[in-house]
Short mmCIF file of C-alpha atoms in Angstrom, two decimals:
data_model
loop_
_atom_site.label_atom_id
_atom_site.label_comp_id
_atom_site.label_asym_id
_atom_site.label_seq_id
_atom_site.Cartn_x
_atom_site.Cartn_y
_atom_site.Cartn_z
CA MET P 29 0.00 0.00 0.00
CA LEU P 30 2.81 2.39 0.88
CA CYS P 31 4.38 2.11 -2.53
CA SER P 32 1.09 2.85 -4.24
CA ILE P 33 1.44 6.60 -3.81
CA HIS P 34 4.76 6.78 -5.66
CA ARG P 35 5.40 6.54 -9.36
CA GLY P 36 8.87 8.03 -9.55
CA TYR P 37 9.79 10.74 -11.98
CA GLN P 38 9.16 10.94 -15.66
CA ILE P 39 11.52 12.80 -18.00
CA TYR P 40 9.71 15.09 -20.43
CA THR P 41 11.32 16.30 -23.65
CA ARG P 42 9.65 18.61 -26.09
CA PRO P 43 10.57 19.94 -29.50
CA ARG P 44 11.72 23.48 -29.96
CA GLY P 45 9.08 25.66 -31.42
CA ARG P 46 7.84 29.20 -31.56
CA SER P 47 10.25 32.03 -30.95
CA SER P 48 7.82 34.44 -29.36
CA VAL P 49 7.59 34.80 -25.59
CA PRO P 50 4.78 32.54 -24.31
CA LYS P 51 1.63 34.24 -23.10
CA ILE P 52 -0.83 33.13 -20.46
CA SER P 53 -4.07 32.02 -22.06
CA PRO P 54 -7.46 33.10 -20.74
CA TYR P 55 -8.31 29.43 -20.32
CA LEU P 56 -5.39 28.90 -17.97
CA VAL P 57 -6.13 32.02 -16.00
CA ARG P 58 -9.64 30.79 -15.33
CA ARG P 59 -8.27 27.57 -13.88
CA LEU P 60 -6.37 28.79 -10.83
CA SER P 61 -7.96 26.05 -8.72
CA THR P 62 -6.12 22.72 -8.95
CA VAL P 63 -8.84 20.35 -7.84
CA HIS P 64 -9.23 19.12 -11.43
CA HIS P 65 -6.58 19.16 -14.13
CA GLN P 66 -5.67 17.32 -17.31
CA ASP P 67 -2.03 17.45 -18.29
CA THR P 68 -2.38 18.66 -21.85
CA LEU P 69 0.95 20.46 -21.96
CA ALA P 70 3.19 17.54 -22.91
CA THR P 71 3.30 18.69 -26.52
CA ARG P 72 3.56 22.42 -25.89
CA PRO P 73 6.85 23.75 -27.41
CA LEU P 74 9.45 25.32 -25.18
CA PRO P 75 10.30 28.96 -25.72
CA GLU P 76 13.25 29.38 -28.05
CA LEU P 77 15.40 30.80 -25.28
CA VAL P 78 15.37 27.42 -23.54
CA PRO P 79 17.99 25.10 -25.08
CA LYS P 80 17.05 21.69 -26.37
CA PRO P 81 17.22 19.27 -23.42
CA VAL P 82 20.04 16.79 -23.08
CA PRO P 83 18.75 13.23 -22.47
CA VAL P 84 18.92 12.33 -18.78
CA PRO P 85 18.46 8.83 -17.37
CA PRO P 86 15.20 8.40 -15.44
CA THR P 87 15.28 9.03 -11.71
CA PRO P 88 14.23 5.92 -9.78
CA PRO P 89 11.06 6.05 -7.66
CA VAL P 90 11.43 7.44 -4.15
CA PRO P 91 11.90 4.47 -1.82
CA TYR P 92 9.90 4.33 1.38
CA VAL P 93 12.76 4.84 3.77
CA VAL P 94 12.80 6.58 7.11
CA TRP P 95 15.25 9.46 7.40
CA PRO P 96 18.11 8.79 9.83
CA GLY P 97 17.14 9.23 13.46
CA ALA P 98 13.40 8.81 12.90
CA PRO P 99 11.61 7.34 15.93
CA PRO P 100 10.01 3.88 15.91
CA GLY P 101 6.60 3.83 14.27
CA ALA P 102 7.53 6.68 11.96
CA HIS P 103 5.06 5.40 9.36
CA ASP P 104 2.11 5.65 11.72
CA ASP P 105 -1.39 6.55 10.54
CA PHE P 106 -1.44 9.69 12.67
CA TRP P 107 -4.78 10.91 11.25
CA ARG P 108 -6.80 7.97 12.57
CA PRO P 109 -7.36 9.42 16.10
CA ILE P 110 -9.56 12.04 14.42
CA PRO P 111 -13.02 10.40 14.73
CA GLN P 112 -14.14 11.46 11.26
CA TRP P 113 -11.04 9.93 9.68
CA LYS P 114 -10.50 6.77 11.72
CA ASP P 115 -11.31 4.61 8.68
CA VAL P 116 -9.53 6.74 6.06
CA SER P 117 -6.91 4.75 4.16
CA LEU P 118 -3.37 5.90 3.44
CA LYS P 119 -4.26 6.15 -0.23
CA ASP P 120 -7.16 8.51 0.50
CA PHE P 121 -5.34 10.59 3.10
CA THR P 122 -2.44 11.18 0.74
CA SER P 123 -4.74 12.17 -2.11
CA TRP P 124 -4.72 15.90 -2.90
CA ARG P 125 -8.30 15.67 -4.16
CA TRP P 126 -9.45 14.05 -0.90
CA GLY P 127 -7.57 16.67 1.13
CA VAL P 128 -9.19 19.60 -0.69
CA LYS P 129 -12.62 18.02 -0.31
CA ASN P 130 -12.13 17.54 3.43
CA ALA P 131 -10.48 20.86 4.27
CA VAL P 132 -12.16 22.53 7.24
CA GLU P 133 -13.29 26.12 6.73
CA ALA P 134 -15.02 28.94 8.57
CA THR P 135 -15.98 32.27 7.03
CA LYS P 136 -18.10 35.15 8.22
CA ASP P 137 -21.05 33.58 6.36
CA SER P 138 -20.66 29.96 7.45
CA ARG P 139 -18.90 28.20 10.34
CA LYS P 140 -20.67 24.87 9.87
CA LYS P 141 -17.68 22.78 8.73
CA LEU P 142 -15.44 24.01 11.53
CA SER P 143 -18.15 23.58 14.16
CA GLU P 144 -18.89 20.03 13.04
CA PHE P 145 -15.21 19.12 13.06
CA LEU P 146 -14.58 20.58 16.54
CA ASP P 147 -17.68 18.93 17.95
CA ALA P 148 -16.40 15.54 16.84
CA ALA P 149 -12.68 16.01 17.54
CA LEU P 150 -12.81 17.61 21.00
CA PRO P 151 -13.21 15.64 24.24
CA ASN P 152 -15.86 16.72 26.73
CA GLU P 153 -13.34 18.91 28.58
CA VAL P 154 -10.04 20.53 27.57
CA PRO P 155 -7.42 22.55 29.49
CA ARG P 156 -7.62 26.30 29.43
CA THR P 157 -4.86 28.40 27.88
CA LYS P 158 -1.53 28.20 29.68
CA GLY P 159 -1.54 30.44 32.74
CA LEU P 160 -5.17 29.84 33.56
CA GLN P 161 -6.37 27.21 35.97
CA GLY P 162 -8.63 24.25 35.38
CA LEU P 163 -10.61 22.83 32.49
CA GLN P 164 -13.30 24.16 30.21
CA SER P 165 -16.16 22.32 28.55
CA ARG P 166 -16.21 21.57 24.86
CA ASP P 167 -19.07 24.04 24.36
CA GLU P 168 -17.17 26.77 26.22
CA PHE P 169 -14.08 26.17 24.09
CA MET P 170 -16.09 26.22 20.86
CA GLY P 171 -17.66 29.49 21.97
CA ASP P 172 -14.15 30.90 22.43
CA VAL P 173 -13.35 29.91 18.83
CA VAL P 174 -16.49 31.68 17.56
CA SER P 175 -15.46 34.77 19.51
CA GLY P 176 -12.03 34.65 17.87
CA LEU P 177 -13.54 34.30 14.39
CA THR P 178 -15.54 37.51 14.85
CA LYS P 179 -12.37 39.42 15.81
CA CYS P 180 -9.78 37.86 13.47
CA ALA P 181 -8.57 39.42 10.21
CA MET P 182 -8.36 36.00 8.52
CA SER P 183 -10.92 33.32 7.76
CA VAL P 184 -10.17 29.73 8.72
CA ARG P 185 -9.15 27.13 6.19
CA ILE P 186 -7.10 24.12 7.32
CA MET P 187 -6.05 21.04 5.39
CA PRO P 188 -6.64 17.63 7.01
CA TYR P 189 -2.89 17.07 7.33
CA ILE P 190 -2.44 19.96 9.76
CA LEU P 191 -5.64 19.12 11.64
CA SER P 192 -4.20 15.63 12.17
CA ARG P 193 -1.01 17.05 13.71
CA ILE P 194 -2.86 19.03 16.42
CA ASN P 195 -3.24 17.65 19.96
CA TRP P 196 -7.02 17.81 20.35
CA ASN P 197 -6.81 16.87 24.03
CA ASP P 198 -5.16 20.27 24.67
CA PRO P 199 -5.80 22.46 21.61
CA ALA P 200 -5.55 25.84 23.35
CA ASN P 201 -1.89 25.15 24.13
CA ASP P 202 -1.00 23.38 20.90
CA PRO P 203 1.56 25.31 18.77
CA LEU P 204 -0.19 24.38 15.51
CA PHE P 205 -3.72 25.21 16.64
CA ARG P 206 -2.46 28.59 17.82
CA GLN P 207 -1.33 29.50 14.27
CA PHE P 208 -4.53 28.70 12.40
CA ILE P 209 -7.59 28.93 14.67
CA PRO P 210 -8.20 32.09 16.74
CA LEU P 211 -9.40 32.14 20.35
CA GLY P 212 -11.15 35.30 21.42
CA SER P 213 -10.03 34.90 25.05
CA ILE P 214 -6.33 35.33 24.26
CA MET P 215 -6.59 38.18 21.76
CA ILE P 216 -5.50 41.57 23.08
CA LYS P 217 -5.76 45.16 21.94
CA ASP P 218 -3.73 46.04 18.85
CA HIS P 219 -0.72 48.33 19.07
CA GLU P 220 -1.79 51.76 17.88
CA ILE P 221 0.44 51.72 14.78
CA THR P 222 -0.62 48.32 13.39
CA LYS P 223 -2.24 48.35 9.95
CA LEU P 224 -3.37 45.76 7.41
CA ASP P 225 -0.66 46.57 4.87
CA SER P 226 2.04 47.06 7.46
CA LEU P 227 4.83 46.69 4.90
CA ASN P 228 3.31 49.25 2.50
CA GLU P 229 3.30 46.73 -0.33
CA GLN P 230 0.50 48.52 -2.14
CA ASN P 231 2.64 51.68 -2.31
CA ASP P 232 5.36 49.68 -4.06
CA SER P 233 3.04 48.19 -6.68
CA PRO P 234 3.77 49.81 -10.08
CA VAL P 235 1.20 47.60 -11.84
CA PRO P 236 -1.41 45.18 -10.45
CA LEU P 237 0.00 41.88 -9.10
CA ILE P 238 3.56 43.26 -8.79
CA VAL P 239 5.36 44.57 -5.70
CA HIS P 240 8.74 46.05 -6.67
CA ARG P 241 10.68 47.37 -3.69
CA TYR P 242 14.25 46.09 -3.99
CA PRO P 243 16.35 47.12 -7.03
CA ASP P 244 16.79 43.57 -8.40
CA LYS P 245 13.83 41.64 -6.92
CA ALA P 246 10.05 41.80 -7.22
CA LEU P 247 7.01 39.94 -5.93
CA PHE P 248 4.50 38.51 -8.41
CA LEU P 249 1.10 37.82 -6.78
CA PRO P 250 -1.14 35.95 -9.25
CA THR P 251 -3.47 34.39 -6.65
CA SER P 252 -5.04 35.29 -3.29
CA VAL P 253 -5.88 31.71 -2.25
CA CYS P 254 -3.96 29.40 0.11
CA PRO P 255 -4.45 25.76 1.13
CA THR P 256 -4.36 26.86 4.78
CA TYR P 257 -4.79 30.40 6.12
CA CYS P 258 -2.48 31.68 8.87
CA THR P 259 -4.05 34.00 11.44
CA TYR P 260 -0.91 36.19 11.33
CA CYS P 261 -0.84 36.63 7.53
CA THR P 262 1.15 39.68 6.46
CA ARG P 263 -1.20 40.13 3.47
CA SER P 264 -4.41 39.87 5.46
CA TYR P 265 -5.53 42.93 3.47
CA GLY P 266 -5.95 40.76 0.37
CA ILE P 267 -5.78 37.03 1.21
CA GLY P 268 -8.76 34.75 1.75
CA PRO P 269 -12.46 35.47 2.09
CA HIS P 270 -13.81 38.64 3.68
CA THR P 271 -14.13 38.56 7.47
CA VAL P 272 -16.28 40.45 9.96
CA GLU P 273 -13.33 42.81 10.52
CA VAL P 274 -11.78 43.07 7.05
CA THR P 275 -13.10 43.56 3.53
CA LYS P 276 -10.32 42.15 1.36
CA GLU P 277 -8.65 43.76 -1.64
CA HIS P 278 -8.12 40.53 -3.56
CA PHE P 279 -5.45 39.95 -6.20
CA ARG P 280 -7.45 39.06 -9.30
CA GLY P 281 -5.17 37.45 -11.88
CA SER P 282 -7.02 38.27 -15.08
CA LEU P 283 -5.32 37.73 -18.45
CA ASP P 284 -4.75 41.45 -18.93
CA LYS P 285 -3.25 41.89 -15.45
CA ILE P 286 -0.96 38.87 -15.77
CA ASN P 287 0.35 39.95 -19.17
CA ALA P 288 0.76 43.52 -17.92
CA ALA P 289 2.74 42.16 -14.96
CA PHE P 290 5.07 40.26 -17.29
CA GLU P 291 5.47 43.26 -19.55
CA TYR P 292 6.56 45.27 -16.51
CA ILE P 293 8.99 42.54 -15.41
CA GLU P 294 10.54 42.33 -18.87
CA SER P 295 10.87 46.12 -19.13
CA GLN P 296 13.07 46.40 -16.01
CA GLU P 297 16.68 45.71 -16.99
CA GLY P 298 17.85 45.78 -13.37
CA LEU P 299 15.25 43.24 -12.24
CA HIS P 300 16.76 39.75 -11.98
CA ASP P 301 14.82 37.88 -9.27
CA ILE P 302 11.08 37.10 -9.05
CA VAL P 303 9.17 35.60 -6.13
CA VAL P 304 5.90 34.02 -7.30
CA SER P 305 3.66 34.15 -4.25
CA GLY P 306 0.19 35.35 -3.35
CA GLY P 307 -1.67 33.67 -1.76
CA ASP P 308 0.14 30.45 -2.35
CA ALA P 309 1.67 29.01 -5.52
CA PHE P 310 0.10 25.69 -4.47
CA TYR P 311 -3.16 27.15 -5.75
CA LEU P 312 -1.86 27.84 -9.21
CA SER P 313 -3.00 25.04 -11.48
CA PRO P 314 -0.12 23.01 -12.98
CA ASP P 315 -0.84 24.66 -16.34
CA VAL P 316 -0.47 28.16 -14.94
CA LEU P 317 2.52 27.22 -12.77
CA GLU P 318 4.40 25.90 -15.79
CA SER P 319 3.36 28.77 -18.05
CA ILE P 320 4.61 31.29 -15.50
CA GLY P 321 7.85 29.35 -15.16
CA ASP P 322 8.29 29.18 -18.95
CA ARG P 323 7.86 32.90 -19.35
CA LEU P 324 10.25 33.73 -16.52
CA ILE P 325 12.83 31.42 -18.08
CA ALA P 326 12.31 33.17 -21.42
CA SER P 327 12.70 36.65 -19.89
CA LYS P 328 16.23 37.80 -20.70
CA ASN P 329 16.64 39.88 -17.55
CA ILE P 330 15.44 37.22 -15.08
CA GLU P 331 18.24 35.08 -13.65
CA ARG P 332 16.42 33.31 -10.84
CA PHE P 333 12.91 32.86 -9.47
CA ARG P 334 11.15 31.10 -6.62
CA PHE P 335 7.69 29.72 -6.07
CA ALA P 336 6.49 30.48 -2.54
CA SER P 337 4.24 27.83 -1.02
CA LYS P 338 3.33 26.63 2.44
CA GLY P 339 2.18 23.40 0.78
CA LEU P 340 5.14 21.32 1.98
CA ALA P 341 4.24 22.21 5.58
CA VAL P 342 0.44 21.93 5.44
CA ALA P 343 -0.21 19.37 2.67
CA PRO P 344 3.04 17.47 1.94
CA HIS P 345 1.13 14.47 0.61
CA ARG P 346 0.41 16.37 -2.60
CA PHE P 347 4.05 15.98 -3.62
CA LEU P 348 3.57 12.19 -3.41
CA ASP P 349 0.16 11.91 -5.06
CA PRO P 350 0.62 10.06 -8.39
CA GLU P 351 -2.73 11.35 -9.64
CA ASP P 352 -1.92 15.03 -9.13
CA PRO P 353 0.36 16.72 -11.73
CA TRP P 354 1.42 19.82 -9.74
CA THR P 355 4.74 18.38 -8.58
CA ASP P 356 5.60 17.08 -12.04
CA ALA P 357 5.01 20.58 -13.41
CA LEU P 358 7.29 22.06 -10.74
CA ILE P 359 10.04 19.55 -11.54
CA ARG P 360 9.76 20.28 -15.26
CA VAL P 361 10.10 24.01 -14.65
CA SER P 362 13.15 23.39 -12.46
CA ASP P 363 14.75 21.20 -15.13
CA LYS P 364 14.06 23.74 -17.89
CA ALA P 365 15.48 26.55 -15.76
CA LYS P 366 18.70 24.62 -15.21
CA ARG P 367 19.07 23.90 -18.93
CA ALA P 368 18.65 27.63 -19.57
CA GLY P 369 21.32 28.46 -16.97
CA LYS P 370 18.79 29.88 -14.51
CA HIS P 371 17.83 28.94 -10.97
CA MET P 372 14.41 27.98 -9.63
CA ALA P 373 13.70 27.27 -5.97
CA LEU P 374 10.72 26.39 -3.78
CA HIS P 375 10.31 28.56 -0.68
CA THR P 376 8.18 27.05 2.03
CA HIS P 377 7.08 27.95 5.56
CA PHE P 378 7.50 25.70 8.61
CA ASN P 379 7.12 27.23 12.07
CA HIS P 380 7.26 24.23 14.43
CA PRO P 381 8.77 20.72 14.42
CA ASN P 382 5.31 19.17 15.02
CA GLU P 383 4.36 20.15 11.46
CA ILE P 384 6.87 17.57 10.19
CA SER P 385 5.87 13.92 9.78
CA TRP P 386 7.15 10.93 7.84
CA ILE P 387 5.02 12.16 4.93
CA THR P 388 6.91 15.46 4.99
CA GLU P 389 10.18 13.55 4.96
CA GLN P 390 9.11 11.51 1.95
CA ALA P 391 7.95 14.62 0.08
CA SER P 392 11.24 16.39 0.85
CA LEU P 393 13.19 13.35 -0.32
CA LYS P 394 11.33 13.40 -3.63
CA LEU P 395 12.17 17.07 -4.14
CA LEU P 396 15.80 16.46 -3.16
CA GLN P 397 16.14 13.60 -5.64
CA ALA P 398 14.59 15.81 -8.32
CA GLY P 399 17.27 18.42 -7.69
CA ILE P 400 14.91 21.15 -6.43
CA THR P 401 16.31 23.68 -3.99
CA VAL P 402 13.98 24.14 -1.02
CA ARG P 403 14.34 26.98 1.47
CA ASN P 404 12.28 27.70 4.57
CA GLN P 405 11.01 30.93 6.08
CA THR P 406 9.79 30.89 9.68
CA VAL P 407 7.80 33.53 11.55
CA LEU P 408 8.62 34.00 15.23
CA LEU P 409 5.35 33.59 17.15
CA ARG P 410 4.68 33.81 20.88
CA GLY P 411 3.61 30.48 22.32
CA VAL P 412 4.63 28.65 19.13
CA ASN P 413 8.40 28.84 18.59
CA ASP P 414 9.65 31.70 20.78
CA ASP P 415 12.30 29.70 22.63
CA ALA P 416 15.72 28.49 21.58
CA ASP P 417 15.00 24.79 22.10
CA THR P 418 12.01 24.79 19.73
CA MET P 419 13.79 26.89 17.12
CA SER P 420 16.90 24.70 17.28
CA ALA P 421 14.81 21.55 16.94
CA LEU P 422 13.04 23.00 13.89
CA ILE P 423 16.32 24.01 12.25
CA ARG P 424 17.78 20.54 12.80
CA ARG P 425 14.71 18.81 11.38
CA LEU P 426 14.80 21.03 8.30
CA ALA P 427 18.53 20.48 7.83
CA LYS P 428 18.04 16.71 8.00
CA MET P 429 15.57 16.98 5.12
CA SER P 430 18.02 19.16 3.14
CA ILE P 431 15.71 22.18 3.47
CA GLN P 432 17.70 25.39 3.88
CA PRO P 433 16.58 27.42 6.93
CA TYR P 434 16.54 30.78 5.18
CA TYR P 435 14.80 33.44 7.29
CA VAL P 436 13.30 33.75 10.75
CA TYR P 437 11.03 36.80 10.68
CA GLN P 438 10.01 39.03 13.54
CA CYS P 439 6.21 38.93 13.42
CA ASP P 440 4.77 41.78 11.35
CA MET P 441 2.68 44.53 12.94
CA VAL P 442 -0.67 43.59 11.40
CA PRO P 443 -3.97 43.80 13.30
CA LYS P 444 -5.55 41.12 15.50
CA ILE P 445 -2.35 39.19 16.28
CA GLU P 446 -0.88 41.18 19.15
CA HIS P 447 -1.04 38.03 21.31
CA LEU P 448 1.36 36.32 18.85
CA ARG P 449 4.00 39.07 18.61
CA THR P 450 7.19 39.01 20.67
CA PRO P 451 9.55 41.81 21.73
CA LEU P 452 12.64 42.31 19.58
CA GLN P 453 14.77 41.01 22.44
CA THR P 454 13.30 37.53 21.94
CA ILE P 455 14.57 37.16 18.39
CA LEU P 456 17.97 38.57 19.43
CA ASP P 457 18.24 36.05 22.28
CA ILE P 458 17.21 33.11 20.11
CA GLU P 459 19.66 34.07 17.37
CA SER P 460 22.46 34.17 19.93
CA GLN P 461 21.52 30.82 21.44
CA VAL P 462 21.10 28.80 18.22
CA GLN P 463 24.55 29.74 16.92
CA GLY P 464 26.71 26.62 16.97
CA THR P 465 23.82 24.16 17.38
CA VAL P 466 24.06 23.15 13.72
CA ALA P 467 26.45 23.80 10.83
CA GLY P 468 26.79 27.49 10.07
CA PHE P 469 25.36 27.21 6.56
CA TYR P 470 22.10 25.98 8.11
CA ILE P 471 21.74 28.93 10.50
CA PRO P 472 18.92 31.18 9.21
CA LYS P 473 19.01 34.95 9.04
CA PHE P 474 16.97 36.51 11.84
CA VAL P 475 15.31 39.56 10.33
CA VAL P 476 12.74 42.29 10.78
CA ASP P 477 10.63 43.21 7.75
CA LEU P 478 10.55 46.89 8.59
CA PRO P 479 7.13 48.51 9.03
CA GLY P 480 6.42 51.16 6.43
CA GLY P 481 8.16 49.41 3.54
CA GLY P 482 11.77 49.39 4.69
CA GLY P 483 12.37 45.81 3.59
CA LYS P 484 14.23 43.10 5.45
CA ARG P 485 16.98 44.02 7.89
CA PRO P 486 18.92 41.72 10.27
CA ALA P 487 17.37 42.11 13.70
CA SER P 488 20.81 42.58 15.26
CA LEU P 489 21.55 45.61 13.04
CA TYR P 490 19.22 47.94 14.89
CA GLU P 491 20.39 51.52 15.28
CA SER P 492 18.86 51.77 18.75
CA TYR P 493 16.65 49.66 21.01
CA ASP P 494 14.97 51.02 24.15
CA ARG P 495 13.60 48.11 26.17
CA LYS P 496 11.52 50.45 28.34
CA THR P 497 9.58 52.01 25.47
CA GLY P 498 9.85 48.90 23.28
CA ILE P 499 10.96 51.00 20.28
CA SER P 500 13.77 49.80 18.02
CA THR P 501 15.05 51.81 15.07
CA PHE P 502 16.59 50.64 11.80
CA THR P 503 17.92 52.11 8.58
CA GLN P 504 17.92 50.45 5.14
CA PRO P 505 20.86 51.62 2.98
CA ALA P 506 19.83 49.38 0.06
CA LEU P 507 16.61 51.28 -0.66
CA LYS P 508 16.70 54.64 -2.43
CA GLY P 509 14.05 57.07 -3.65
CA LYS P 510 10.44 57.56 -2.55
CA GLY P 511 11.73 59.37 0.54
CA ARG P 512 13.72 56.35 1.74
CA ASP P 513 17.21 57.86 1.63
CA GLY P 514 18.36 58.01 5.25
CA LYS P 515 14.88 57.15 6.53
CA VAL P 516 14.62 55.71 10.04
CA TYR P 517 12.15 52.83 10.46
CA ARG P 518 10.65 51.84 13.79
CA TYR P 519 9.49 48.51 15.15
CA TYR P 520 7.40 48.46 18.34
CA ASP P 521 7.35 45.70 20.94
CA PRO P 522 3.94 44.59 22.20
CA VAL P 523 2.76 47.14 24.76
CA GLU P 524 2.54 44.55 27.55
CA PHE P 525 6.35 44.12 27.39
CA THR P 526 7.09 47.82 27.88
CA SER P 527 7.31 49.89 31.04
CA SER P 528 4.20 51.83 29.97
CA SER P 529 1.97 48.75 30.21
#
């Protein structure tokens, strides 16, 4: 049964064809959802800028091995304790189609799916949040969730994989639950300077779907959908369904907007690096994913690009599903980029070691064998990973899977997540303590994405930091123009950690 979800890798070769830069068709744009797809691209010609492929021997199927150091029972059916899924087979659980169908959602218009799931998954009583005494009833806890949903800036959408990794006997104190399902009882008043677009991305958007802040790098945002929504999302202004608190400004990837975005990219001689994000690249259909990759490869000024997706952390089984073509499309794009002398990478987003299972390890092994570079970006969150032991454990688990720990971000100053933010001192302390715990090339950069559009800056390079007021200041020498020359950017600790609280 285990081997049934692997088919190995297939090598695709295509004839050279048209010389014009490929465009995105209206048909592909309409199919941003990947629930259903037919791989009709096998005969599509490569752009002329991509050299004719050199024959490569087939890569053997990924064996079902356990990564070194895995505990006994690493191939356990960890989803079966969930009452609704106690009879779900491995084949079904690792099916992307089954996962999408059974994702649990809650929006401002309907909380039925989440309520039904919680009612079945929760015991009669659960512990209260750490620091409070005693137990609370299931109904009381579910009422706390409803209260959080009315206050949160993000709707709830969680894939079955992540739901299966949560400890439902103590959800309020589980580091995964805390990231994806809000509790009204732990939410606190926002800092007065928080705002939905805290990084001023919309001010750095020269055309729709593009954020161009750094001289040689830009964001391309063709979708506003994710497989799982994070409560702390930095783009809560545009990601996911509307909430009680926030009317979203969605990224709508129409044909005209996508082609206009590419025309902008190709017009900027100094632009060499594109991050395809959103939303989540997992929700680009394989057709669109490959078409975007083809055009970036064909763009003379683009040297490297990355697809940003939390998919490896929240739905790793998709990479192993033989009936889903998304991973094959990603591998083809990576291979074509290499033949063209360009670099493609997958950037993912793990925050806690509990997100990693044997399925994650198998998915990572498949990507490693396919030669795909995978990097991870972590967000520092209070009660999730804000201690050196947890962060070190996460870094070591990622390193074992050959995933590069790339960034650890100070949590952005967006609304409704004040209970998840930490003071700057926390990230400074953790950075100091994890040094030497693993090889230096696996130590991530600990950074602050500066409020107001200052870009990323190492947390340790602050100009000043007053622990009493909680105000740290930074400069960003790399950014020029738009009033940024010599500008001082400020990050503010949560008020409860300052002397004024």
